[in-house]
């Protein structure tokens, strides 16, 4: 079984949602996200440039959606990016993952087969 993340051949969520978060996550405020990659959307929140519009595409996304993508600020990405889970990565569907994929004609991720562990003793 491959351990490769399905996200590496997707990137749909980074090209579908407005990716917004508290400005305190920006580097100039003690956070990690480079300031020049965000736009202020209200007094307390910023959004990744490119996601506050339709069609959306985060300025930090590299590659082609549905083919091969990567986040160029992976280690510095915001909490909203870190917290977004692909479907089944936590054992359940993420309807937002499915919706983003559907917008690009990509099928929902399939539930991986269950793995059974036999008890060591009865
Ligand atoms: S839409 Fe789902 S599978 Fe695609 S990159 Fe986002 S979390 Fe990963
Ligand atoms: S910062 Fe990275 S993970 Fe977050 S939306 Fe942009 S490309 Fe995706």
Short mmCIF file of C-alpha atoms and ligand atoms in Angstrom, two decimals:
data_model
loop_
_atom_site.label_atom_id
_atom_site.label_comp_id
_atom_site.label_asym_id
_atom_site.label_seq_id
_atom_site.Cartn_x
_atom_site.Cartn_y
_atom_site.Cartn_z
CA UNK A 1 0.00 0.00 0.00
CA UNK A 2 1.33 3.39 -0.95
CA UNK A 3 1.84 5.98 1.80
CA UNK A 4 1.83 8.85 -0.71
CA UNK A 5 -0.69 11.52 0.20
CA UNK A 6 -3.54 11.85 -2.29
CA UNK A 7 -3.11 15.60 -1.92
CA UNK A 8 0.13 15.48 -3.92
CA UNK A 9 -1.88 14.69 -7.03
CA UNK A 10 -4.80 16.98 -6.20
CA UNK A 11 -4.50 20.54 -4.83
CA UNK A 12 -8.19 21.23 -5.40
CA UNK A 13 -8.89 22.77 -1.99
CA UNK A 14 -6.06 25.28 -2.51
CA UNK A 15 -7.83 26.34 -5.71
CA UNK A 16 -11.39 26.43 -4.47
CA UNK A 17 -11.84 27.98 -1.01
CA UNK A 18 -11.01 31.38 0.37
CA UNK A 19 -8.13 30.54 2.68
CA UNK A 20 -8.50 33.06 5.49
CA UNK A 21 -7.14 33.20 9.02
CA UNK A 22 -6.30 35.51 11.93
CA UNK A 23 -3.67 38.10 11.00
CA UNK A 24 -1.65 37.04 14.03
CA UNK A 25 -0.50 34.01 12.04
CA UNK A 26 1.54 36.29 9.79
CA UNK A 27 5.30 36.41 10.28
CA UNK A 28 5.31 40.09 11.23
CA UNK A 29 2.97 39.27 14.11
CA UNK A 30 5.00 36.36 15.39
CA UNK A 31 3.44 33.71 13.19
CA UNK A 32 4.78 31.85 10.19
CA UNK A 33 2.92 32.93 7.05
CA UNK A 34 4.95 35.40 4.94
CA UNK A 35 3.20 38.78 4.99
CA UNK A 36 3.65 39.38 1.29
CA UNK A 37 1.50 36.35 0.49
CA UNK A 38 -1.67 37.59 2.18
CA UNK A 39 -4.30 40.26 1.66
CA UNK A 40 -6.27 41.92 4.45
CA UNK A 41 -9.98 41.07 4.21
CA UNK A 42 -11.21 42.66 7.45
CA UNK A 43 -9.67 44.19 10.59
CA UNK A 44 -8.79 40.83 12.10
CA UNK A 45 -8.35 38.46 9.19
CA UNK A 46 -6.20 37.99 6.11
CA UNK A 47 -6.49 35.61 3.17
CA UNK A 48 -3.90 33.92 1.02
CA UNK A 49 -3.49 35.99 -2.13
CA UNK A 50 -5.43 34.44 -4.99
CA UNK A 51 -8.04 32.78 -2.81
CA UNK A 52 -10.14 35.91 -2.22
CA UNK A 53 -11.52 35.77 -5.75
CA UNK A 54 -13.27 33.43 -8.17
CA UNK A 55 -11.83 31.38 -9.66
CA UNK A 56 -9.57 30.97 -6.68
CA UNK A 57 -6.00 29.73 -6.61
CA UNK A 58 -3.60 30.20 -3.76
CA UNK A 59 -0.45 32.04 -4.77
CA UNK A 60 1.61 29.42 -2.95
CA UNK A 61 0.24 26.45 -4.87
CA UNK A 62 2.63 25.06 -7.46
CA UNK A 63 1.72 22.60 -10.18
CA UNK A 64 -1.46 21.55 -11.89
CA UNK A 65 -4.62 20.71 -9.97
CA UNK A 66 -5.50 17.06 -10.36
CA UNK A 67 -2.08 16.18 -11.68
CA UNK A 68 0.80 17.13 -9.40
CA UNK A 69 0.87 19.95 -6.86
CA UNK A 70 2.81 21.17 -3.86
CA UNK A 71 2.58 23.98 -1.35
CA UNK A 72 5.62 26.23 -1.64
CA UNK A 73 5.25 27.35 2.00
CA UNK A 74 4.33 23.98 3.45
CA UNK A 75 6.23 24.44 6.72
CA UNK A 76 4.94 27.99 7.12
CA UNK A 77 1.32 27.45 6.09
CA UNK A 78 -1.51 28.69 8.26
CA UNK A 79 -3.55 26.74 10.78
CA UNK A 80 -6.50 26.53 8.40
CA UNK A 81 -4.28 24.75 5.89
CA UNK A 82 -2.75 22.48 8.54
CA UNK A 83 -6.17 21.55 9.90
CA UNK A 84 -7.81 20.73 6.57
CA UNK A 85 -7.99 16.96 6.27
CA UNK A 86 -8.43 14.92 3.14
CA UNK A 87 -11.35 12.51 3.19
CA UNK A 88 -10.56 9.33 5.12
CA UNK A 89 -7.28 10.61 6.52
CA UNK A 90 -9.06 10.63 9.89
CA UNK A 91 -11.37 7.74 9.07
CA UNK A 92 -14.28 9.80 7.81
CA UNK A 93 -15.44 11.84 4.86
CA UNK A 94 -14.52 15.51 4.66
CA UNK A 95 -17.36 16.93 2.58
CA UNK A 96 -15.27 20.02 1.82
CA UNK A 97 -12.51 17.87 0.37
CA UNK A 98 -15.06 16.07 -1.78
CA UNK A 99 -16.63 19.38 -2.90
CA UNK A 100 -13.30 20.89 -3.91
CA UNK A 101 -12.37 17.79 -5.87
CA UNK A 102 -15.77 17.70 -7.56
CA UNK A 103 -15.28 21.29 -8.76
CA UNK A 104 -12.34 20.01 -10.79
CA UNK A 105 -14.06 16.86 -11.99
CA UNK A 106 -12.16 14.67 -9.54
CA UNK A 107 -13.96 11.79 -7.86
CA UNK A 108 -14.15 11.70 -4.06
CA UNK A 109 -11.29 9.86 -2.43
CA UNK A 110 -12.20 6.26 -1.80
CA UNK A 111 -12.35 4.77 1.65
CA UNK A 112 -9.25 2.65 2.15
CA UNK A 113 -9.79 -1.00 3.01
CA UNK A 114 -10.13 -1.75 6.68
CA UNK A 115 -7.17 -3.36 8.38
CA UNK A 116 -7.94 -5.95 11.04
CA UNK A 117 -5.64 -6.70 13.92
CA UNK A 118 -6.11 -10.09 15.49
CA UNK A 119 -5.93 -10.19 19.27
CA UNK A 120 -2.70 -11.61 20.64
CA UNK A 121 -4.60 -13.82 23.05
CA UNK A 122 -8.24 -14.80 23.29
S1 LIG B 1 -9.15 18.58 -1.91
FE1 LIG B 1 -8.78 16.89 -0.47
S2 LIG B 1 -7.41 15.46 -1.58
FE2 LIG B 1 -7.38 17.42 -2.65
S3 LIG B 1 -5.57 18.49 -1.82
FE3 LIG B 1 -7.38 19.14 -0.65
S4 LIG B 1 -7.46 17.75 1.12
FE4 LIG B 1 -6.09 16.82 -0.40
S1 LIG B 2 -0.75 27.99 1.70
FE1 LIG B 2 -0.29 26.02 0.80
S2 LIG B 2 -1.71 24.56 1.77
FE2 LIG B 2 -2.50 26.63 2.14
S3 LIG B 2 -3.93 27.04 0.45
FE3 LIG B 2 -1.94 27.83 -0.18
S4 LIG B 2 -0.97 26.14 -1.33
FE4 LIG B 2 -2.68 25.29 -0.14
#
